[in-house]
Amino acid sequence: MYRFSNTVIGFLNLFTLLASIPIIGAGLWMARSSTTCENFLQTPLLVIGFVVLVVSLAGFIGACFHVACALWLYLVVMLFLIAALMGLTIFGFGVTSKGGGVEVPGRVYKEYLLQDYSPWLRKRIQDPRYWNTIRSCILGSKTCEKIASSWTPLDYMQRDMSPIQSGCCKPPTACTYNVATMMMSQDPDCYRWNNAPNLLCYECDSCKAGVLEDIRRNWHKLSVLTVTMLVLLIGIYSIGCCAFRNTRRAETDYPYGENRMTKVRPRWDYHWWRWLRDRREQLY
């Protein structure tokens, strides 16, 4: 078990050490890009890459070279990672449990209402700092431009739309713009709509709701990966605990079976531990 646990931890951390290099490379490459959407992901990628690099290096050195302090640091950081991932998973399920859109009579697509989503998500999406970044991302992706250049009026009635297309690229279906009905009370988004390609319905609540629906769907797909990673990290942490215990035993002559050997150069606490054991035997 001694060789097995240390070998497994060594190989696993060598693999994650190598895997962190392309993650850091992707973050540095995004730093050179002028696209807002890519810069938005740059900092999380760099943080994740460097954390994985440092943790993997500590685990690899501790397991392969029997350095107990490195393994101890590795296990402490791993414990924080497991707790953070567990909290993130629970929080994500909590804030994305609402939403889903409403059916539109005579249409294939759905429309989305901002009030259907969690208060935390609504507060974030309505913050001008975050919304300006997301709005720039949507404009840069040319999502609405592709529809405007290729769809006919019949396509809007017969084809499905993504949440962002439904909320940002057109006014709400219930809006009417003839003279007879303009004086009637309508959805506020009807008055925010503008035919200008750089305006459209980007300031509408329906556009923000479409973005939140897209986030909700992506999170539900990502949750499968986060739960899998959580189980994997707990398994690796358990093996790491075994490797740490074995490394501690290798540094001193703590009992390891009946046929134990005394080190030529024992650890600093060897004599204290031996003295306490002898005193205990004298007393009992």
mmCIF file of C-alpha atoms in Angstrom:
data_model
loop_
_atom_site.group_PDB
_atom_site.id
_atom_site.type_symbol
_atom_site.label_atom_id
_atom_site.label_comp_id
_atom_site.label_asym_id
_atom_site.label_seq_id
_atom_site.Cartn_x
_atom_site.Cartn_y
_atom_site.Cartn_z
ATOM 1 C CA MET A 1 0.000 0.000 0.000
ATOM 2 C CA TYR A 2 2.960 2.311 0.677
ATOM 3 C CA ARG A 3 4.335 2.187 -2.850
ATOM 4 C CA PHE A 4 0.875 2.061 -4.450
ATOM 5 C CA SER A 5 -0.565 5.237 -2.859
ATOM 6 C CA ASN A 6 2.584 7.293 -3.408
ATOM 7 C CA THR A 7 2.921 6.077 -7.014
ATOM 8 C CA VAL A 8 -0.729 6.845 -7.823
ATOM 9 C CA ILE A 9 -0.517 10.350 -6.338
ATOM 10 C CA GLY A 10 2.756 10.946 -8.190
ATOM 11 C CA PHE A 11 1.317 9.949 -11.581
ATOM 12 C CA LEU A 12 -1.952 11.855 -11.037
ATOM 13 C CA ASN A 13 -0.118 15.049 -10.140
ATOM 14 C CA LEU A 14 2.294 14.680 -13.033
ATOM 15 C CA PHE A 15 -0.728 14.465 -15.341
ATOM 16 C CA THR A 16 -2.444 17.546 -13.824
ATOM 17 C CA LEU A 17 0.914 19.393 -13.837
ATOM 18 C CA LEU A 18 1.195 18.883 -17.591
ATOM 19 C CA ALA A 19 -2.513 19.706 -18.064
ATOM 20 C CA SER A 20 -2.072 23.098 -16.333
ATOM 21 C CA ILE A 21 0.405 24.280 -18.992
ATOM 22 C CA PRO A 22 -2.166 24.583 -21.846
ATOM 23 C CA ILE A 23 -4.634 26.225 -19.426
ATOM 24 C CA ILE A 24 -2.100 28.939 -18.580
ATOM 25 C CA GLY A 25 -1.176 29.201 -22.261
ATOM 26 C CA ALA A 26 -4.835 29.757 -23.203
ATOM 27 C CA GLY A 27 -5.144 32.517 -20.597
ATOM 28 C CA LEU A 28 -1.991 34.260 -21.854
ATOM 29 C CA TRP A 29 -3.181 33.953 -25.448
ATOM 30 C CA MET A 30 -6.523 35.551 -24.506
ATOM 31 C CA ALA A 31 -4.631 38.397 -22.831
ATOM 32 C CA ARG A 32 -3.225 39.324 -26.241
ATOM 33 C CA SER A 33 -6.639 39.288 -27.905
ATOM 34 C CA SER A 34 -8.680 42.471 -28.290
ATOM 35 C CA THR A 35 -12.014 40.648 -28.165
ATOM 36 C CA THR A 36 -13.969 41.572 -25.037
ATOM 37 C CA CYS A 37 -15.468 38.115 -24.595
ATOM 38 C CA GLU A 38 -12.056 36.472 -24.515
ATOM 39 C CA ASN A 39 -10.640 39.029 -22.078
ATOM 40 C CA PHE A 40 -13.624 38.328 -19.837
ATOM 41 C CA LEU A 41 -12.401 34.717 -19.405
ATOM 42 C CA GLN A 42 -8.707 35.523 -19.143
ATOM 43 C CA THR A 43 -8.409 36.028 -15.359
ATOM 44 C CA PRO A 44 -10.322 32.853 -14.294
ATOM 45 C CA LEU A 45 -8.245 30.733 -16.682
ATOM 46 C CA LEU A 46 -4.942 32.120 -15.386
ATOM 47 C CA VAL A 47 -5.985 31.681 -11.738
ATOM 48 C CA ILE A 48 -7.139 28.092 -12.293
ATOM 49 C CA GLY A 49 -3.998 27.260 -14.293
ATOM 50 C CA PHE A 50 -1.549 28.576 -11.687
ATOM 51 C CA VAL A 51 -3.435 26.986 -8.760
ATOM 52 C CA VAL A 52 -3.429 23.598 -10.514
ATOM 53 C CA LEU A 53 0.282 24.032 -11.341
ATOM 54 C CA VAL A 54 1.327 24.820 -7.750
ATOM 55 C CA VAL A 55 -0.882 22.138 -6.177
ATOM 56 C CA SER A 56 0.251 19.471 -8.638
ATOM 57 C CA LEU A 57 3.909 20.372 -8.151
ATOM 58 C CA ALA A 58 3.577 20.118 -4.359
ATOM 59 C CA GLY A 59 1.791 16.752 -4.603
ATOM 60 C CA PHE A 60 4.315 15.361 -7.103
ATOM 61 C CA ILE A 61 7.363 16.381 -5.013
ATOM 62 C CA GLY A 62 5.790 15.181 -1.779
ATOM 63 C CA ALA A 63 4.722 11.767 -3.126
ATOM 64 C CA CYS A 64 7.774 10.921 -5.247
ATOM 65 C CA PHE A 65 10.520 12.382 -3.036
ATOM 66 C CA HIS A 66 8.850 11.625 0.330
ATOM 67 C CA VAL A 67 8.647 15.293 1.424
ATOM 68 C CA ALA A 68 5.992 15.343 4.142
ATOM 69 C CA CYS A 69 5.632 19.154 4.299
ATOM 70 C CA ALA A 70 4.919 19.327 0.551
ATOM 71 C CA LEU A 71 2.264 16.623 0.858
ATOM 72 C CA TRP A 72 0.765 18.418 3.858
ATOM 73 C CA LEU A 73 0.497 21.640 1.810
ATOM 74 C CA TYR A 74 -0.998 19.637 -1.054
ATOM 75 C CA LEU A 75 -3.679 18.087 1.178
ATOM 76 C CA VAL A 76 -4.603 21.423 2.779
ATOM 77 C CA VAL A 77 -5.069 23.110 -0.596
ATOM 78 C CA MET A 78 -6.956 20.074 -1.925
ATOM 79 C CA LEU A 79 -9.331 20.288 1.058
ATOM 80 C CA PHE A 80 -10.058 23.946 0.270
ATOM 81 C CA LEU A 81 -10.586 23.089 -3.405
ATOM 82 C CA ILE A 82 -13.077 20.335 -2.522
ATOM 83 C CA ALA A 83 -14.966 22.651 -0.160
ATOM 84 C CA ALA A 84 -14.990 25.471 -2.744
ATOM 85 C CA LEU A 85 -16.177 23.179 -5.543
ATOM 86 C CA MET A 86 -18.901 21.714 -3.325
ATOM 87 C CA GLY A 87 -20.086 25.202 -2.329
ATOM 88 C CA LEU A 88 -20.011 26.377 -5.949
ATOM 89 C CA THR A 89 -22.046 23.368 -7.088
ATOM 90 C CA ILE A 90 -24.724 23.853 -4.423
ATOM 91 C CA PHE A 91 -24.836 27.623 -5.051
ATOM 92 C CA GLY A 92 -25.092 27.096 -8.819
ATOM 93 C CA PHE A 93 -28.026 24.736 -8.482
ATOM 94 C CA GLY A 94 -29.718 27.225 -6.149
ATOM 95 C CA VAL A 95 -29.467 30.279 -8.423
ATOM 96 C CA THR A 96 -30.286 28.425 -11.675
ATOM 97 C CA SER A 97 -33.299 26.478 -10.438
ATOM 98 C CA LYS A 98 -35.769 29.079 -11.777
ATOM 99 C CA GLY A 99 -36.481 30.146 -15.361
ATOM 100 C CA GLY A 100 -37.155 28.158 -18.519
ATOM 101 C CA GLY A 101 -39.151 30.538 -20.704
ATOM 102 C CA VAL A 102 -42.804 30.699 -21.784
ATOM 103 C CA GLU A 103 -44.471 29.382 -24.915
ATOM 104 C CA VAL A 104 -45.468 31.883 -27.623
ATOM 105 C CA PRO A 105 -48.736 31.004 -29.443
ATOM 106 C CA GLY A 106 -48.104 30.235 -33.102
ATOM 107 C CA ARG A 107 -44.299 30.300 -32.716
ATOM 108 C CA VAL A 108 -41.647 27.604 -32.308
ATOM 109 C CA TYR A 109 -39.377 29.688 -30.061
ATOM 110 C CA LYS A 110 -39.928 30.693 -26.436
ATOM 111 C CA GLU A 111 -39.683 34.113 -24.826
ATOM 112 C CA TYR A 112 -38.074 34.790 -21.460
ATOM 113 C CA LEU A 113 -39.084 37.026 -18.560
ATOM 114 C CA LEU A 114 -36.465 38.598 -16.310
ATOM 115 C CA GLN A 115 -38.629 38.261 -13.187
ATOM 116 C CA ASP A 116 -38.651 34.463 -13.565
ATOM 117 C CA TYR A 117 -34.984 34.184 -12.546
ATOM 118 C CA SER A 118 -33.344 34.309 -9.129
ATOM 119 C CA PRO A 119 -32.814 37.739 -7.473
ATOM 120 C CA TRP A 120 -29.036 37.218 -7.336
ATOM 121 C CA LEU A 121 -28.790 36.641 -11.092
ATOM 122 C CA ARG A 122 -31.096 39.578 -11.831
ATOM 123 C CA LYS A 123 -28.990 41.896 -9.695
ATOM 124 C CA ARG A 124 -25.795 40.833 -11.456
ATOM 125 C CA ILE A 125 -27.176 41.117 -14.976
ATOM 126 C CA GLN A 126 -28.675 44.564 -14.304
ATOM 127 C CA ASP A 127 -25.336 45.942 -13.076
ATOM 128 C CA PRO A 128 -24.116 48.249 -15.904
ATOM 129 C CA ARG A 129 -20.510 47.032 -15.570
ATOM 130 C CA TYR A 130 -21.432 43.409 -16.231
ATOM 131 C CA TRP A 131 -24.126 44.141 -18.783
ATOM 132 C CA ASN A 132 -21.889 46.367 -20.904
ATOM 133 C CA THR A 133 -19.339 43.548 -21.085
ATOM 134 C CA ILE A 134 -21.975 40.955 -22.021
ATOM 135 C CA ARG A 135 -23.582 43.329 -24.538
ATOM 136 C CA SER A 136 -20.213 43.801 -26.235
ATOM 137 C CA CYS A 137 -19.817 40.018 -26.373
ATOM 138 C CA ILE A 138 -23.198 39.596 -28.085
ATOM 139 C CA LEU A 139 -22.395 42.346 -30.598
ATOM 140 C CA GLY A 140 -18.993 40.805 -31.272
ATOM 141 C CA SER A 141 -20.517 37.377 -31.923
ATOM 142 C CA LYS A 142 -22.805 38.888 -34.644
ATOM 143 C CA THR A 143 -25.658 36.659 -33.448
ATOM 144 C CA CYS A 144 -28.382 39.078 -34.537
ATOM 145 C CA GLU A 145 -26.584 40.148 -37.689
ATOM 146 C CA LYS A 146 -26.677 36.571 -39.015
ATOM 147 C CA ILE A 147 -30.453 36.399 -38.533
ATOM 148 C CA ALA A 148 -31.129 39.815 -40.061
ATOM 149 C CA SER A 149 -29.132 39.023 -43.189
ATOM 150 C CA SER A 150 -30.534 35.552 -43.914
ATOM 151 C CA TRP A 151 -33.997 35.167 -42.353
ATOM 152 C CA THR A 152 -37.288 36.079 -44.017
ATOM 153 C CA PRO A 153 -40.421 37.187 -42.102
ATOM 154 C CA LEU A 154 -41.724 33.633 -42.514
ATOM 155 C CA ASP A 155 -38.616 32.236 -40.794
ATOM 156 C CA TYR A 156 -39.436 34.212 -37.649
ATOM 157 C CA MET A 157 -42.734 32.329 -37.461
ATOM 158 C CA GLN A 158 -41.515 28.829 -38.348
ATOM 159 C CA ARG A 159 -37.962 28.535 -37.004
ATOM 160 C CA ASP A 160 -36.657 28.119 -33.481
ATOM 161 C CA MET A 161 -34.396 30.654 -31.784
ATOM 162 C CA SER A 162 -31.793 30.493 -29.076
ATOM 163 C CA PRO A 163 -32.615 32.390 -25.854
ATOM 164 C CA ILE A 164 -30.292 35.252 -26.823
ATOM 165 C CA GLN A 165 -31.752 35.479 -30.337
ATOM 166 C CA SER A 166 -35.280 35.484 -28.960
ATOM 167 C CA GLY A 167 -34.587 38.191 -26.389
ATOM 168 C CA CYS A 168 -32.048 40.456 -28.099
ATOM 169 C CA CYS A 169 -32.634 40.288 -31.867
ATOM 170 C CA LYS A 170 -36.330 41.179 -31.993
ATOM 171 C CA PRO A 171 -38.976 42.955 -29.901
ATOM 172 C CA PRO A 172 -41.397 40.866 -27.830
ATOM 173 C CA THR A 173 -43.945 39.127 -30.066
ATOM 174 C CA ALA A 174 -46.858 40.897 -28.348
ATOM 175 C CA CYS A 175 -45.577 44.355 -29.390
ATOM 176 C CA THR A 176 -47.539 46.276 -32.015
ATOM 177 C CA TYR A 177 -46.306 49.426 -33.725
ATOM 178 C CA ASN A 178 -49.295 50.741 -35.710
ATOM 179 C CA VAL A 179 -50.728 54.159 -34.945
ATOM 180 C CA ALA A 180 -53.960 52.813 -33.433
ATOM 181 C CA THR A 181 -52.195 50.767 -30.748
ATOM 182 C CA MET A 182 -49.157 52.937 -30.006
ATOM 183 C CA MET A 183 -51.117 54.837 -27.358
ATOM 184 C CA MET A 184 -52.050 51.616 -25.549
ATOM 185 C CA SER A 185 -50.034 50.303 -22.625
ATOM 186 C CA GLN A 186 -47.491 47.718 -23.761
ATOM 187 C CA ASP A 187 -44.474 45.853 -22.424
ATOM 188 C CA PRO A 188 -41.700 48.422 -21.664
ATOM 189 C CA ASP A 189 -39.400 46.413 -23.938
ATOM 190 C CA CYS A 190 -41.612 47.418 -26.880
ATOM 191 C CA TYR A 191 -40.445 51.010 -26.436
ATOM 192 C CA ARG A 192 -36.791 50.023 -25.983
ATOM 193 C CA TRP A 193 -36.645 48.310 -29.380
ATOM 194 C CA ASN A 194 -34.712 50.113 -32.104
ATOM 195 C CA ASN A 195 -34.068 49.026 -35.693
ATOM 196 C CA ALA A 196 -30.452 50.229 -35.587
ATOM 197 C CA PRO A 197 -28.138 47.167 -35.838
ATOM 198 C CA ASN A 198 -26.086 48.251 -32.812
ATOM 199 C CA LEU A 199 -29.184 48.886 -30.658
ATOM 200 C CA LEU A 200 -32.005 46.417 -31.499
ATOM 201 C CA CYS A 201 -33.284 45.104 -28.132
ATOM 202 C CA TYR A 202 -29.919 44.989 -26.346
ATOM 203 C CA GLU A 203 -31.234 47.182 -23.521
ATOM 204 C CA CYS A 204 -34.449 45.155 -23.147
ATOM 205 C CA ASP A 205 -35.207 43.046 -20.088
ATOM 206 C CA SER A 206 -36.014 40.219 -22.520
ATOM 207 C CA CYS A 207 -32.406 40.296 -23.770
ATOM 208 C CA LYS A 208 -31.061 40.075 -20.223
ATOM 209 C CA ALA A 209 -33.481 37.217 -19.525
ATOM 210 C CA GLY A 210 -32.247 35.434 -22.663
ATOM 211 C CA VAL A 211 -28.663 35.695 -21.433
ATOM 212 C CA LEU A 212 -29.682 34.303 -18.027
ATOM 213 C CA GLU A 213 -31.483 31.397 -19.710
ATOM 214 C CA ASP A 214 -28.352 30.642 -21.717
ATOM 215 C CA ILE A 215 -26.308 30.700 -18.491
ATOM 216 C CA ARG A 216 -28.857 28.430 -16.785
ATOM 217 C CA ARG A 217 -28.682 25.841 -19.585
ATOM 218 C CA ASN A 218 -24.890 25.924 -19.709
ATOM 219 C CA TRP A 219 -24.665 25.548 -15.931
ATOM 220 C CA HIS A 220 -26.894 22.469 -15.969
ATOM 221 C CA LYS A 221 -24.570 20.916 -18.568
ATOM 222 C CA LEU A 222 -21.515 21.954 -16.560
ATOM 223 C CA SER A 223 -22.966 20.552 -13.325
ATOM 224 C CA VAL A 224 -22.390 17.003 -14.610
ATOM 225 C CA LEU A 225 -18.675 17.810 -14.921
ATOM 226 C CA THR A 226 -18.477 19.552 -11.527
ATOM 227 C CA VAL A 227 -20.087 16.619 -9.703
ATOM 228 C CA THR A 228 -17.747 14.185 -11.481
ATOM 229 C CA MET A 229 -14.738 16.347 -10.580
ATOM 230 C CA LEU A 230 -15.911 16.533 -6.972
ATOM 231 C CA VAL A 231 -16.067 12.744 -6.670
ATOM 232 C CA LEU A 232 -12.658 12.419 -8.356
ATOM 233 C CA LEU A 233 -11.061 15.013 -6.047
ATOM 234 C CA ILE A 234 -12.419 13.267 -2.947
ATOM 235 C CA GLY A 235 -10.930 9.975 -4.195
ATOM 236 C CA ILE A 236 -7.553 11.627 -4.901
ATOM 237 C CA TYR A 237 -7.637 13.309 -1.477
ATOM 238 C CA SER A 238 -8.184 9.936 0.228
ATOM 239 C CA ILE A 239 -5.209 8.417 -1.602
ATOM 240 C CA GLY A 240 -3.178 11.513 -0.752
ATOM 241 C CA CYS A 241 -3.890 11.007 2.952
ATOM 242 C CA CYS A 242 -2.476 7.468 2.677
ATOM 243 C CA ALA A 243 0.601 8.778 0.863
ATOM 244 C CA PHE A 244 1.121 11.450 3.553
ATOM 245 C CA ARG A 245 0.895 8.867 6.335
ATOM 246 C CA ASN A 246 3.369 6.611 4.537
ATOM 247 C CA THR A 247 5.788 9.494 3.992
ATOM 248 C CA ARG A 248 5.660 10.384 7.675
ATOM 249 C CA ARG A 249 6.455 6.788 8.564
ATOM 250 C CA ALA A 250 9.358 6.777 6.110
ATOM 251 C CA GLU A 251 10.976 9.778 7.852
ATOM 252 C CA THR A 252 11.159 8.247 11.327
ATOM 253 C CA ASP A 253 10.814 4.874 13.007
ATOM 254 C CA TYR A 254 7.116 5.151 13.877
ATOM 255 C CA PRO A 255 5.676 1.626 14.072
ATOM 256 C CA TYR A 256 4.968 0.070 10.692
ATOM 257 C CA GLY A 257 4.267 -3.581 11.381
ATOM 258 C CA GLU A 258 6.260 -5.671 13.836
ATOM 259 C CA ASN A 259 9.584 -5.590 11.982
ATOM 260 C CA ARG A 260 10.338 -1.891 12.043
ATOM 261 C CA MET A 261 13.817 -0.361 11.460
ATOM 262 C CA THR A 262 15.471 2.623 13.108
ATOM 263 C CA LYS A 263 16.722 5.350 10.793
ATOM 264 C CA VAL A 264 20.450 6.182 10.827
ATOM 265 C CA ARG A 265 19.536 9.890 10.934
ATOM 266 C CA PRO A 266 16.091 10.020 12.595
ATOM 267 C CA ARG A 267 13.832 13.002 12.411
ATOM 268 C CA TRP A 268 14.128 15.821 14.977
ATOM 269 C CA ASP A 269 11.250 14.480 17.121
ATOM 270 C CA TYR A 270 12.505 10.868 17.179
ATOM 271 C CA HIS A 271 14.231 11.053 20.568
ATOM 272 C CA TRP A 272 11.261 12.843 22.209
ATOM 273 C CA TRP A 273 8.845 10.270 20.840
ATOM 274 C CA ARG A 274 11.095 7.371 22.001
ATOM 275 C CA TRP A 275 11.448 8.892 25.478
ATOM 276 C CA LEU A 276 7.672 9.326 25.843
ATOM 277 C CA ARG A 277 7.084 5.723 24.756
ATOM 278 C CA ASP A 278 9.627 4.406 27.297
ATOM 279 C CA ARG A 279 8.055 6.461 30.095
ATOM 280 C CA ARG A 280 4.610 5.118 29.170
ATOM 281 C CA GLU A 281 5.900 1.541 29.341
ATOM 282 C CA GLN A 282 7.422 2.191 32.788
ATOM 283 C CA LEU A 283 4.150 3.588 34.115
ATOM 284 C CA TYR A 284 1.934 0.826 32.768
#
